[in-house]
Every structure is written in C-alpha cells, then in structure tokens.
Coordinates of C-alpha atoms in Angstrom, one line a residue:
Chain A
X237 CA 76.2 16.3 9.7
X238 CA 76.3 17.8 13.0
X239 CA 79.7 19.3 12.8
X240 CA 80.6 22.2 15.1
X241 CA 81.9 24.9 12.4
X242 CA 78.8 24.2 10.1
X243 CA 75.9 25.6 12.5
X244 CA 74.1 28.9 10.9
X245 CA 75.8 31.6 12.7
X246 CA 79.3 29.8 12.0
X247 CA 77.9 30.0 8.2
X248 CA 77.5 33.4 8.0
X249 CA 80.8 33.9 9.8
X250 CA 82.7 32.2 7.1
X251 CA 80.3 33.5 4.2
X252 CA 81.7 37.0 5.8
X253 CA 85.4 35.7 5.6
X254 CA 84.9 35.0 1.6
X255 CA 83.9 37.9 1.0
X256 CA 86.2 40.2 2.4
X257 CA 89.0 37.9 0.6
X258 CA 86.9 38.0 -2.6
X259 CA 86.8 41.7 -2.5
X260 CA 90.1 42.0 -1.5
X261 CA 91.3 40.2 -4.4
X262 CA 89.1 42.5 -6.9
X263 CA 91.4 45.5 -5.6
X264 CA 94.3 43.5 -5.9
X265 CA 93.5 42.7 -9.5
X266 CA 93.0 46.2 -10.0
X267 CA 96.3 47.3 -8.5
X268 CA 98.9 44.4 -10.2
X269 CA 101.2 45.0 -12.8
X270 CA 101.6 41.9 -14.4
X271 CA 98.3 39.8 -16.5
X272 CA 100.0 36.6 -15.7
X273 CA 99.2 37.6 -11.8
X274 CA 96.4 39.4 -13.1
X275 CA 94.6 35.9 -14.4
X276 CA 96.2 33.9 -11.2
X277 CA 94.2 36.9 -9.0
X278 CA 90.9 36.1 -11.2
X279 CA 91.4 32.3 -10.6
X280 CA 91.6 32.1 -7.3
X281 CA 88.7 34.7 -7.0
X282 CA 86.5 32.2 -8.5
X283 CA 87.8 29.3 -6.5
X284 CA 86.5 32.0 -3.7
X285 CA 83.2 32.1 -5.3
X286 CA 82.9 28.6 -5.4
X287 CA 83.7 27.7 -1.8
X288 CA 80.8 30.7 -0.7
X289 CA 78.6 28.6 -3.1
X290 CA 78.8 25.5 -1.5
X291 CA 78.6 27.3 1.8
X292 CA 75.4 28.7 0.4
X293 CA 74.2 25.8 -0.8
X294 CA 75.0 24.0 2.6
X295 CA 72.3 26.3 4.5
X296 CA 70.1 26.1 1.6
X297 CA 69.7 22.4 2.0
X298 CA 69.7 22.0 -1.9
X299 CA 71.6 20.6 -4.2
X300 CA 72.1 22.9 -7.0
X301 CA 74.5 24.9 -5.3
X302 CA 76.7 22.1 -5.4
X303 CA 76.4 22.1 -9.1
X304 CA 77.4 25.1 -9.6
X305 CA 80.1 25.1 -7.5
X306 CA 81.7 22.3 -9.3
X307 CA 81.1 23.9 -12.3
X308 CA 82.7 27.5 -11.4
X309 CA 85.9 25.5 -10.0
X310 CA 86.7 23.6 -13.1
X311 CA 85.6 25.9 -15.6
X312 CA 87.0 29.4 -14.2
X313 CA 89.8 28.5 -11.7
X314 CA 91.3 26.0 -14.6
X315 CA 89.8 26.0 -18.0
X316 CA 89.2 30.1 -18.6
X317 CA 92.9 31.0 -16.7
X318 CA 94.5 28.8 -18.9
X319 CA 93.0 29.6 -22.7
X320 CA 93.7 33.2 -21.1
X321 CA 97.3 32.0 -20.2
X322 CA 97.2 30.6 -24.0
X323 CA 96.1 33.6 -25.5
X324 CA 98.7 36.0 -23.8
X325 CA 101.3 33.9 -24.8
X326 CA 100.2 33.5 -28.5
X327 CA 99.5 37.3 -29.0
X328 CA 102.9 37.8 -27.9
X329 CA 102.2 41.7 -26.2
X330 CA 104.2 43.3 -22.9
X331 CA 102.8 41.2 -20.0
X332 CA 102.7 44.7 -17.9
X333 CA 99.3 46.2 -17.4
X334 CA 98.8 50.1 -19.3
X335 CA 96.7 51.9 -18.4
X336 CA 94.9 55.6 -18.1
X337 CA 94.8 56.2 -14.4
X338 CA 98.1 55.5 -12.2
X339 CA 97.8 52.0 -10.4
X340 CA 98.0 53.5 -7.0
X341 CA 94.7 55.8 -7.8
X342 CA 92.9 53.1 -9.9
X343 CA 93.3 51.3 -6.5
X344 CA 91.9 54.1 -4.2
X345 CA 89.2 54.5 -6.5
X346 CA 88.5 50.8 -6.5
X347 CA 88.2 51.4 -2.7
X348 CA 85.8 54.7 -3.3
X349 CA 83.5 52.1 -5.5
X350 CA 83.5 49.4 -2.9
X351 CA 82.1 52.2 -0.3
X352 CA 79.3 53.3 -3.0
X353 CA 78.1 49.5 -3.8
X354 CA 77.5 48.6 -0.2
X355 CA 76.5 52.1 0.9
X356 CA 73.6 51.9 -2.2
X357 CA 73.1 47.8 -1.4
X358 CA 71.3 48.9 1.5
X359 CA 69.0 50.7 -0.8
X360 CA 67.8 47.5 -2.6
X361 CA 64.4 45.9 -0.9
X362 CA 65.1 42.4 -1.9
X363 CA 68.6 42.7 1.1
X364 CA 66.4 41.3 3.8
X365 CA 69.5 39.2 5.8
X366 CA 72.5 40.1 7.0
X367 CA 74.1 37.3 4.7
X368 CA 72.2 38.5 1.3
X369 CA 73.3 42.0 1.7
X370 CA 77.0 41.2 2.3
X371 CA 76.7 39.3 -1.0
X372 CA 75.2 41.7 -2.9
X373 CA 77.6 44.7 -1.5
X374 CA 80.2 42.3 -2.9
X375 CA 78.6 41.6 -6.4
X376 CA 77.7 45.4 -6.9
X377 CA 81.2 46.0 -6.3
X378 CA 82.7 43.4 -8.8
X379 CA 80.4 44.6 -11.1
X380 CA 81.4 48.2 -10.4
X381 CA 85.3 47.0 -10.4
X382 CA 85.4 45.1 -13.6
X383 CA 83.5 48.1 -15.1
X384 CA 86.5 50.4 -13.9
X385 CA 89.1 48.2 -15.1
X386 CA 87.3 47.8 -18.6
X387 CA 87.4 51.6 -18.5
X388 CA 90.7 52.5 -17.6
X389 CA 93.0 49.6 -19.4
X390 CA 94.7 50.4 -22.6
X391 CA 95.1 46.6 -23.5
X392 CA 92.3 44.8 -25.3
X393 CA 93.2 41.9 -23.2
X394 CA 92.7 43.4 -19.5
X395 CA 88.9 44.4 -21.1
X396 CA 88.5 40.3 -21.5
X397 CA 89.9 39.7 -18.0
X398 CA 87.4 43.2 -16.6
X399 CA 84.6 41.2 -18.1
X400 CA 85.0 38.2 -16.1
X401 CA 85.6 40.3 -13.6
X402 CA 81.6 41.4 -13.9
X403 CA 80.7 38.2 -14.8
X404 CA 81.9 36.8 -11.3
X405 CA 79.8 40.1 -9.8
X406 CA 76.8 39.1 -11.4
X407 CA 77.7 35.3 -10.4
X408 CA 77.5 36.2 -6.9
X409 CA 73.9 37.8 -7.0
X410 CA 72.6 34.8 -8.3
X411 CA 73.6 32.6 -5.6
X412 CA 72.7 35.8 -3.1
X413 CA 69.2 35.7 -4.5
X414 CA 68.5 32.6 -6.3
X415 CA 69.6 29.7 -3.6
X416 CA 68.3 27.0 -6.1
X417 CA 69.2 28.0 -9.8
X418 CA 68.1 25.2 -11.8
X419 CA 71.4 23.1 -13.4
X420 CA 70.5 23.2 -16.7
X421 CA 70.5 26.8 -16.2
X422 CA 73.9 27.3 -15.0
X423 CA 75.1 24.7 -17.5
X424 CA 73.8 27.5 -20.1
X425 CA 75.6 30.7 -18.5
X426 CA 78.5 28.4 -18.3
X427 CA 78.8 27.6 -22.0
X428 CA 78.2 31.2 -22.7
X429 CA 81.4 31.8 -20.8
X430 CA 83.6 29.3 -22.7
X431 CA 82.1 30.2 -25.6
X432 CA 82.8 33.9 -24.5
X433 CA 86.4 33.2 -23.8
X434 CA 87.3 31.6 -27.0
X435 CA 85.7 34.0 -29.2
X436 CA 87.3 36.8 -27.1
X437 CA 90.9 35.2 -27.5
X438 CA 90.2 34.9 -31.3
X439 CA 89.1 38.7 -31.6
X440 CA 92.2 39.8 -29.7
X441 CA 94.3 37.6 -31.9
X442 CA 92.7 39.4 -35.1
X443 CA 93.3 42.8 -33.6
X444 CA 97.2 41.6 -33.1
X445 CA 96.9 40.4 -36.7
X446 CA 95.3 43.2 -38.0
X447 CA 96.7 46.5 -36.3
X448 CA 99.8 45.3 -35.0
X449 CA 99.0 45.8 -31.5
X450 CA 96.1 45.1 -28.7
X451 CA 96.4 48.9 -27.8
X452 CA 93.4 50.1 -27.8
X453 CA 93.9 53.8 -27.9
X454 CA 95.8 53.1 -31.5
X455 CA 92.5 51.4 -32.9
X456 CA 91.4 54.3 -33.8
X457 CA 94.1 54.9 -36.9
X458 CA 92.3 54.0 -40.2
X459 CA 93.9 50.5 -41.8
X460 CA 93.3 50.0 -45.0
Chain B
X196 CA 98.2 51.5 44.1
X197 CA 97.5 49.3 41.3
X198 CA 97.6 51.7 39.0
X199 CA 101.1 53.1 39.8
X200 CA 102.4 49.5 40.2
X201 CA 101.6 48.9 36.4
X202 CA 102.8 52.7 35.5
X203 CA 106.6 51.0 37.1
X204 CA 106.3 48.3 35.2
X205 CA 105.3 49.4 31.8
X206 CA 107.7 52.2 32.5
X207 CA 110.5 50.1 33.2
X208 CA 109.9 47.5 30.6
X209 CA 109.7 50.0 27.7
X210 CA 113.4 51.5 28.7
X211 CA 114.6 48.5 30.0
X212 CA 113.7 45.8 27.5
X213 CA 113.4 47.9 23.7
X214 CA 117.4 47.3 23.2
X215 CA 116.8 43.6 24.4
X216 CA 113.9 43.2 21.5
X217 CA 116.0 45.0 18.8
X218 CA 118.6 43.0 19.2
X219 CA 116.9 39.8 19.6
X220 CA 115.4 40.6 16.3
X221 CA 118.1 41.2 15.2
X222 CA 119.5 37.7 16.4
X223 CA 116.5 35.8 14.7
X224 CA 117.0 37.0 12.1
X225 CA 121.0 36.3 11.3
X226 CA 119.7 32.7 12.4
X227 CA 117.3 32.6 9.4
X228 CA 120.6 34.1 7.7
X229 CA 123.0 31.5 8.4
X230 CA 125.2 34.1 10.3
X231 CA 126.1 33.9 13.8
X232 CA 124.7 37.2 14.9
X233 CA 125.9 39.8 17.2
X234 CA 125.0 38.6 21.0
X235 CA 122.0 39.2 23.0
X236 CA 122.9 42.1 25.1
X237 CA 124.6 44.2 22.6
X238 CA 121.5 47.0 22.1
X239 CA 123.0 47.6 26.1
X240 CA 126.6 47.6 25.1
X241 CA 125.8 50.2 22.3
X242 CA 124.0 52.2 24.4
X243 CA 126.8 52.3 27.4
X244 CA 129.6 53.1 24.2
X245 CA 127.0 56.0 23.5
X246 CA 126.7 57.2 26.6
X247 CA 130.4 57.5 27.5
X248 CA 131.2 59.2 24.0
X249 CA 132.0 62.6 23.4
X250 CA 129.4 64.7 21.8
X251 CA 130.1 66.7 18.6
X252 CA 127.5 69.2 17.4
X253 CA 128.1 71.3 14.1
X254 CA 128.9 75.1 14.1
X255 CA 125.8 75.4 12.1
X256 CA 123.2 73.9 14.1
X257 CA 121.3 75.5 16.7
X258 CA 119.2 74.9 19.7
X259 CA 116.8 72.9 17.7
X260 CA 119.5 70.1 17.6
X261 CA 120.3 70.3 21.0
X262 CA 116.9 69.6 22.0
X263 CA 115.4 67.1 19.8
X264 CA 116.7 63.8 21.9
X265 CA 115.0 64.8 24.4
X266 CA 111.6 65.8 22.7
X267 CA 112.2 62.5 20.8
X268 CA 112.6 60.4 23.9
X269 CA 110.2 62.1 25.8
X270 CA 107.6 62.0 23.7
X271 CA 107.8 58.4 22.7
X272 CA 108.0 57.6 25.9
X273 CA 104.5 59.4 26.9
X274 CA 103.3 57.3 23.6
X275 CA 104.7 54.0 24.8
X276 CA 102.6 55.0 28.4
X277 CA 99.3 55.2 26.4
X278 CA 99.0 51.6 24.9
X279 CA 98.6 48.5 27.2
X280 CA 100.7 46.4 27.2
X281 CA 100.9 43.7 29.7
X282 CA 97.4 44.0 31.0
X283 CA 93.9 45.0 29.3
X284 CA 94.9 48.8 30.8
X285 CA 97.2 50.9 29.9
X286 CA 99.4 52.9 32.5
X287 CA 97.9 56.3 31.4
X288 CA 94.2 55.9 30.7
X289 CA 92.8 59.2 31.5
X290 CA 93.8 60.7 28.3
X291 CA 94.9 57.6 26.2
X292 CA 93.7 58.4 22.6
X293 CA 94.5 57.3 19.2
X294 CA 94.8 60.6 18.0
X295 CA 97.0 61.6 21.0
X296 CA 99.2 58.8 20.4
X297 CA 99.8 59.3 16.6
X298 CA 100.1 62.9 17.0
X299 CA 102.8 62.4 20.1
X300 CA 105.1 59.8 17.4
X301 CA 104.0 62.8 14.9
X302 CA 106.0 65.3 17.6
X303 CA 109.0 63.2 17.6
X304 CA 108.8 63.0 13.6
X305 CA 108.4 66.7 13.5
X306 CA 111.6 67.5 15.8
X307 CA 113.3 64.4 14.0
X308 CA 113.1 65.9 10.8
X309 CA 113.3 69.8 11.3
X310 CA 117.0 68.8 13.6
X311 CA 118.3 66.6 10.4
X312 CA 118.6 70.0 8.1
X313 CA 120.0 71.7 10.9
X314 CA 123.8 71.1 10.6
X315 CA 123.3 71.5 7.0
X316 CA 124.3 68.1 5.9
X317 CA 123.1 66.7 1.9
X318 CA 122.5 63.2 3.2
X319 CA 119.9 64.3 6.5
X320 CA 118.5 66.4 4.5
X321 CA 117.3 64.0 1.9
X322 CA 116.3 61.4 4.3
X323 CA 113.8 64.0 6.0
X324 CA 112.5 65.0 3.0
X325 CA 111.8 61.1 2.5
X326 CA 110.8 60.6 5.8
X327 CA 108.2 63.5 5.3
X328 CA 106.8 61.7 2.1
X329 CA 106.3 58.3 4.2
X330 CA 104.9 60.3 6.9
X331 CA 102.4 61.4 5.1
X332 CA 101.3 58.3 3.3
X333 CA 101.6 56.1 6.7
X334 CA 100.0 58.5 9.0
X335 CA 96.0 58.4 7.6
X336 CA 96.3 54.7 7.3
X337 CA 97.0 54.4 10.4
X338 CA 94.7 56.7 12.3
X339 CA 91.6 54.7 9.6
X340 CA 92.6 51.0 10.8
X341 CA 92.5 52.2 14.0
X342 CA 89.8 54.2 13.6
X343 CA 88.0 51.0 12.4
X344 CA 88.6 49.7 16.0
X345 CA 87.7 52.4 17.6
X346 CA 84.3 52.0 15.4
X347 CA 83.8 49.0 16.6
X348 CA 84.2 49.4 20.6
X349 CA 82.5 52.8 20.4
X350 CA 85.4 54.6 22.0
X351 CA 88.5 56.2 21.0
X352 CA 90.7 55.2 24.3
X353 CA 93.0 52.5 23.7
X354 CA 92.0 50.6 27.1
X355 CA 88.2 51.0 26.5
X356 CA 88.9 49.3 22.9
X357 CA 91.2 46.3 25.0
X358 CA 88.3 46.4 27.6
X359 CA 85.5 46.0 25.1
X360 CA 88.0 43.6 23.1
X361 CA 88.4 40.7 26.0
X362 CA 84.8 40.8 26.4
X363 CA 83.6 39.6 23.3
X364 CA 86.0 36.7 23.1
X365 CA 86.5 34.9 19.8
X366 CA 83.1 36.1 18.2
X367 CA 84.9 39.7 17.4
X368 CA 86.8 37.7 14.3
X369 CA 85.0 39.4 12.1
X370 CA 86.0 39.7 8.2
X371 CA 86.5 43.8 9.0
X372 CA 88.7 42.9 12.3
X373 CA 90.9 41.0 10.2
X374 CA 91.1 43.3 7.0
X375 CA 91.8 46.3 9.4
X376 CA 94.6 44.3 11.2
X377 CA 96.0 43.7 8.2
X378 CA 96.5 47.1 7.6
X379 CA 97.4 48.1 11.0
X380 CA 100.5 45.7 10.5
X381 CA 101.7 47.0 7.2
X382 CA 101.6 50.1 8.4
X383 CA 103.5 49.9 11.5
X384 CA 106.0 48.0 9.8
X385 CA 106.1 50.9 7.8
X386 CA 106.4 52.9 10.8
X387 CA 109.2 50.8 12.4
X388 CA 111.4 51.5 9.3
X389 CA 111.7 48.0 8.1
X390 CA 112.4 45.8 5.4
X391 CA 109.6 46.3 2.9
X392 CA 109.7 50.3 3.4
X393 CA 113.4 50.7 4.5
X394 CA 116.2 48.8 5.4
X395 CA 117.5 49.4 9.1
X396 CA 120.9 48.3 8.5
X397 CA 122.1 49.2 5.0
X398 CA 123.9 52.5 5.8
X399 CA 124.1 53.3 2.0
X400 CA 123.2 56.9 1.9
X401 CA 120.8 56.3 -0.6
X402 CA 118.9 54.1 0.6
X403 CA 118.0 54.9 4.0
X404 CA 115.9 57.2 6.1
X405 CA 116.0 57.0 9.6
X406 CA 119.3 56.6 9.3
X407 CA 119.6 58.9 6.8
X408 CA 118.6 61.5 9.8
X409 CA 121.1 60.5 12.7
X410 CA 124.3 60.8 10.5
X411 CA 124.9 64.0 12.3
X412 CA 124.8 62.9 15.8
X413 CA 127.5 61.6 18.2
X414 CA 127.7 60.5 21.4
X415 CA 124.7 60.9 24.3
X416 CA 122.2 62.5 21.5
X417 CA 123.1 60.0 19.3
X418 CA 122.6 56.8 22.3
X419 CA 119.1 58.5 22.9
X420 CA 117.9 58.9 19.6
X421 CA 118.4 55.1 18.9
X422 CA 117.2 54.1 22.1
X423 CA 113.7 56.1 21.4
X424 CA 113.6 54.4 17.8
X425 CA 113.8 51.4 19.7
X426 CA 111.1 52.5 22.0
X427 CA 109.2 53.6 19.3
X428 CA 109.9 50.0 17.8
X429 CA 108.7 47.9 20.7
X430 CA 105.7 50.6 21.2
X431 CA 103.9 50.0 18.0
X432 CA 105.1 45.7 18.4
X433 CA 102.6 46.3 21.6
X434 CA 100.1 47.8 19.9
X435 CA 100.1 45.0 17.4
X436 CA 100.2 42.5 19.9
X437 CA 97.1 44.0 21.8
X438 CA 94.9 43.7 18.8
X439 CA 96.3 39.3 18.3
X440 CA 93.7 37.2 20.0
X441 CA 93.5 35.6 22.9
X442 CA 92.2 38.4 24.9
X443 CA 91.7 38.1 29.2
X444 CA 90.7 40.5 31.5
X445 CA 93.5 40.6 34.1
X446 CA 92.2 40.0 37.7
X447 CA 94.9 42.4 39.7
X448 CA 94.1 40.3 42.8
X449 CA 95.8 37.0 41.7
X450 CA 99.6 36.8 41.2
X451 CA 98.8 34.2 38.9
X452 CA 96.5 35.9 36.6
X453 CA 98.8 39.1 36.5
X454 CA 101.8 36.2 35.9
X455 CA 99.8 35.1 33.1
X456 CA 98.7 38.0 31.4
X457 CA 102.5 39.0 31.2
X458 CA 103.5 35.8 29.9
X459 CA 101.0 36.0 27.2
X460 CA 101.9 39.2 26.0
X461 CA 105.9 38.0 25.8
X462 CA 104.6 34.8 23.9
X463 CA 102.6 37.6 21.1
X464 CA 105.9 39.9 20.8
X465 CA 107.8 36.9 20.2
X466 CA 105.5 35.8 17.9
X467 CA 105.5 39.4 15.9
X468 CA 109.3 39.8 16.3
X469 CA 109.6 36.2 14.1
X470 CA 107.0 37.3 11.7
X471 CA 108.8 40.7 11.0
X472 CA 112.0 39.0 10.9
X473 CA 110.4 36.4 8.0
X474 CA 109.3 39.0 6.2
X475 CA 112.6 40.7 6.4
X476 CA 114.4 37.6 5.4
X477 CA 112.5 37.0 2.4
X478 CA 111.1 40.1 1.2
X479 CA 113.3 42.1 -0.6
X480 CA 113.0 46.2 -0.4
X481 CA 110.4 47.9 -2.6
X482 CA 111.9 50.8 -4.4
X483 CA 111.1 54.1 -3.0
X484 CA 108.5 55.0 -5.4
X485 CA 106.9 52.0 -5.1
X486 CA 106.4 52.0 -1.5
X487 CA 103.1 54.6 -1.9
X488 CA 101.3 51.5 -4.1
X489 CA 102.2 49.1 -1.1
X490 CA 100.8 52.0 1.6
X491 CA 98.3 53.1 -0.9
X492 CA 97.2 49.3 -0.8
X493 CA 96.7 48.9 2.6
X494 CA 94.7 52.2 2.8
X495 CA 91.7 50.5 0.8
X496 CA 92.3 47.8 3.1
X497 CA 91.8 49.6 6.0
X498 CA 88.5 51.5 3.8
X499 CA 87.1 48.0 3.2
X500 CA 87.8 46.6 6.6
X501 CA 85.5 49.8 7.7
X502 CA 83.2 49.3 5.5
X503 CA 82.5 46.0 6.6
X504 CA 82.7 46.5 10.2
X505 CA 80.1 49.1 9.7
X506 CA 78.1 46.9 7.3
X507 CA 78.3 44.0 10.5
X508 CA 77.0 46.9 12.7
X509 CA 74.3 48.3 11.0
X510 CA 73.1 44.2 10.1
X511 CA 72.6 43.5 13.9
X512 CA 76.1 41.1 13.7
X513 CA 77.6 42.3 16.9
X514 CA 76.8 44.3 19.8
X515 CA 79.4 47.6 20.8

C-alpha cells in the first residue's frame, strides 16, 4: 500500500494526533458531571486507543496489532459501555458525579499530573523514539488520572469507570513497548476485563442492596 | 514606505471595518435565526446617532469617567496595531509583544471597570465586579496558549511567530498547535463577550457584563466605547485568524501577492465570524458560575498543548 498519508513520518504525525485527543478526553472524563457522559467519554477513548493500535501495528508490519484492535473496539467501545450503561440504570443512584475535590480543581490537577507523567517519561531508558515516549507520557498519565479519579469520587461506581480508566493507561504501554503481543495473550487481559466488569456491576449492586447507597463515604456505618 | 503604507491600511481597516464585522455577525446570525436582521450598515448608523447625541455625565462621577473612552479607544487601538493582520507583519513590530498586547486590552479593562462604579450606579457596579472575575480567569489562559506559540517560534513578537509560522508550511500541525488553538479560541471568545460566557444582546441587568458597564454613558462616550468593543472584537478575530492555516509570506513587490494575502485574511474572518455565530446559535449561555469550569477547562488545554509542543521539541520533531 503505497498511500500518501501512511508513510513513517505521516505515522507519527497521526500517532501524535491520538494522543493529544486521548489525553484530552481523560481530563474531560475527569471534569464531567454526568456518568452517562462519563462512560460515552471512556468509549470513545478506547475507540482512540484502537485506531493508535492499528496505526502501530501498520509500522510494525505485524499482525497482532490488528488483533487487538478489533478486540479493544468491540469489547470496550460497545460491550463494557453498555453492561456499565446496564448497571447505572439497574442501581438506580443520581447520575451526577460526587465527589471530594471541586470539578474545576480535579481538572487542573488532572492537568498538574499530565505535566509530571511526561516530565518523568523522559526518565524511563526503555523511551528510545520520539513515538514510544509520546505513548508512554500518555499511558503514565491515564494511569495517573484514573488513579485520581479512583481517589477523589464518592460513588462506588466512578471507582469501576477510574479503573478502566488505568486499564486503558496500561493498554497503551503495551502497544508502546510490545509491538507484537501474542493473541492469545490479549485474548486473556480481555476476558479478565469482561470478567472484571461483570463482577464489578454485581459488587455495586450488592452494596445498593446492602447499604442502601453506592456512597462510599457512608460504608463505613456498621450494618448489622 | 512599505511599512507606513501597511500602518494606513491596518489603521484604517480596524476603525473603518469593526462596525461592518459586528454587524455582519450580527446579520449571520438572524439568518441562522429565521429573522430578517437589522441591515448591513447599521454599526455606522449607530455610531453617527452617537456621535450627534447629547452627552449626560452623573453629578457623581469624576474625571476618571471623562477619560476612559479615550484610554479605551486608544489603547485598543495601539493593541489592534500590534497583531498582523493582512500580511505576515504587523504595522507596529518594533515592540509588538504578547505581553504588551494583553496588558494594553488589560489597560482598557482597568479604566473600563474603575469608570463603571464611578456614577455610583448598582447595575455597573456588579458587571465590573463580574467583569473582574472573568478577567482574571481569561487572562493566564490566554497569555499560556500564546505563550505555547511563542515556545514554539522562539520569540515573543507576534510578527516573528507569523514569520517563523509561513515558513514551516503544513508540517507545524502538530497535536500541541492544535490543542493550544483550541484554547486560544475559547478564550477570545471569552474575551469578545459572547455567547457561551455572555450574551451581547440580552440587556437584562442580570445577566450581562459589558453591558452591564456602559449603562451609564450617553452620547460621544457612549459611540466610542462601543466602537472600541468592536475594535477590540475584530482585534482578537485577527489574531485568531493569523494562527488558521494557510500561511504565505507576502511579497510587497507584487500587487497580486499583496491582493492575495488580503483576500485570504477576509476569507479566515469570514470563516471565524460563521463559526462564532454557530456557536452562538446553538449554544446556550453557561451560568455564571459555571463559566470558570469552561475557562478552567481550556487552561489544561492550553498546559497540555505545552506540554506536548515541548515534548515535540525536545524529541527532535521540529526545528524553531
């Protein structure tokens, strides 16, 4: 394929594109109100993911990549958005997002933690390309982000969605580092995820049984 | 020569052709609207009816009041001298900063703002108060986007950025470029007082705040004080429009080039005026306490476009 927007230097230009919208989506995720926009924002992060996948996979000359791509798009833009989607509708809780730091500073210091993960990603031997740093300034960041947001929300349901958040961080190293992860492999971290998900929307659905509420900060209150 | 030939020009096209643009985007946008709009020339016909008005000034006010218009006007005039416009130079390039421009549409805030409480009037009063708690939030967002320009081309003059900009051609589009023009524009429409951050023609008194700040002026005053805000309006569309690919070094030789360079620039203001006005047509205004998420929002914008302009630097991506 000797197209004119696929040679390496256009690659890297649109591997750099992704990532800015990627990590411009993690603040945004950060800084909405509502979980319904909240999973939309985590959906389309991961179609995101999966396009700088196949892009990856495009320079890589492999197939794997491809894989994996297909994968991510049809297991976290559709199949985790929606059991999420199912969940939040079942537990019946506010749809606005509580939390312990304003929205507007949560945002800021989203911001502060993007500066840190690529300020200390040039830190890391292994970023040797221009390409595989950017990545890994954006994974260190989601990781940092979802980390934040796992921190700082009141709802036992924004943890689930800060989770992801990480687990799409960490996704992104792998295909920074590791162009040709096998396909059985990715097949594994993928069921974990499902898995994850559904025993996740169960566990919030027993807290709503239980204590009456996904609050977290009212978990502490002895039931008997 | 050159130089004082595009001095004239840009001179003359700020004071001559702001009303034109207000009210063409104003036009545009009863258009979208369905309403017939008011006609083309009226920003001139407001100004004349200003202009031949009497001008009332409260017992209570004093010399402060007198002389803001003409700090106002003045000074957004000097600011409107600093950016190119037409060409890759601007008229004044011997001292054009970005620091010297934000802090000359800071001057004309400052005078704005201390002349509203003057006559002692509840309404100015709150609208400067407001128009203090945007300034604050819109001005370091604006000084970082541009800042992450100015990172970029090495230099902190606007016509070294546009000279260093129509070099590099289409390679510039970088990931940071585009995050920090993203926050450039929501700032300046910030700046320009419209729709998401306040509504230019609701004349509810609590609602607005540039308004808010003229209710005590009549006549001449008054007709100066919209004329800069239309000034001021045009100024930051041109700044905008500087930073919208594509880029050409004007060749002052050639009528043709000079011809073209001009048309160009119309052809991105046009292109701005109809985005603002679709964003005024179908965004509704953000409450006032809402608007520091929105600002707040485009400040990490304009942190992560810099850190990935620096991050491109330091990588070997592009050469200042």
């Amino acid at each position: 394929m000797s197209l004119d927007i696929l040679t390496p230097e256009r690659i890297s230009q649109w591997i750099g594109f992704l990532v800015a919208i990627a990590l411009i989506t993690g603040v945004l995720m950060v800084g909405c109100r509502r979980l319904q926009e909240m999973i939309r924002l985590f959906a389309f992060q991961s179609f995101v993911l999966a396009l700088l996948t196949l892009l990856t996979g495009f320079s890589a000359h492999s197939l794997h990549p491809y894989f994996a791509a297909g994968i991510t798009f049809f297991g976290k833009c559709f199949l985790i958005p929606y059991f999420l989607t199912y969940v939040m509708n079942h537990v019946q809780m506010r749809r606005e997002v509580e939390t312990v730091v304003s929205l507007p500073t949560s945002m800021l210091l989203s911001g502060g933690l993007i500066m840190m993960a690529f300020y200390f990603s040039h830190f890391i031997p292994i970023s040797g390309t221009d390409l595989l740093s950017k990545l890994l300034g954006l994974s260190i960041s989601l990781v940092l982000i979802g980390l934040f947001m796992m921190m700082t929300r009141k709802k036992a349901f924004t943890e689930v969605i800060g989770l992801y958040l990480m687990e799409n961080g960490v996704y992104t190293l792998t295909i920074a580092t590791i162009f040709e992860m096998p396909a059985i492999i990715e097949m594994g971290i993928f069921l974990d995820l499902v898995i994850g998900v559904l025993v996740m929307g169960v566990w919030v659905y027993r807290i709503k049984q239980t204590f009456d509420t996904v609050n977290i900060e009212e978990l502490r209150k002895l039931k008997g | 020569m050159e130089s004082s030939v595009i001095v004239l020009l840009q001179v003359g096209f700020m004071l001559l052709l702001s009303p034109f643009i207000n009210t063409l985007m104003k036009k545009m946008k009863a258009i979208l609207q369905g309403r017939q709009g008011p006609p083309l020339m009226q920003g001139y016909y407001d100004l004349l009816k200003y202009f031949r008005k009497e001008t009332v000034v409260s017992e209570q006010a004093s010399w402060i009041f007198s002389i803001t218009p003409l700090v106002v006007f003045s000074s957004t005039l000097v600011a409107a001298l600093i950016i190119p416009t037409f060409f890759h130079v601007a008229a004044i390039n011997f001292l054009g900063g970005i620091i010297l421009l934000l802090y000359l549409l800071g001057l004309g805030r400052f005078f704005m703002v201390s002349a509203a409480m003057e006559p002692g009037g509840g309404f100015c009063g709150m609208a400067s108060s407001r128009e203090m708690m945007l300034s604050t939030l819109i001005e370091p967002v604006m000084l970082l986007s541009l800042f992450v320009f100015a990172t970029m081309a090495q230099s902190s003059n606007l016509t070294s950025i546009m000279n260093w900009l129509s070099g590099q051609g289409l390679a510039l589009i970088t990931p940071g470029y585009i995050v920090a023009f993203l926050a450039l524009m929501i700032v300046c429409i910030a700046e320009m007082g419209r729709v998401p951050f306040d509504n230019p023609e609701t004349h509810y008194e609590l609602t607005m705040i540039h308004e808010g700040m003229l209710l005590e002026y009549s006549g001449k005053p008054l007709g100066l004080m919209f004329w800069s805000s239309w000034m001021k309006q045009l100024l930051l569309l041109s700044l905008l429009a500087s930073f919208i690919p594509p880029w050409k070094i004007v060749d002052f030789t050639s009528l043709q080039s000079i011809l073209m360079a001009i048309l160009l620039y119309l052809l991105k203001l046009l292109f701005l005026c109809l985005f603002v006005v679709l964003i005024e047509t179908t965004i509704a205004k953000v409450r006032l306490f809402r608007v520091k998420d929105l600002l707040g929002a485009s400040f990490v914008l304009a942190i992560i476009a810099l850190i990935l302009s620096v991050h491109q630097a330091t990588a070997g991506g592009i050469k200042p």
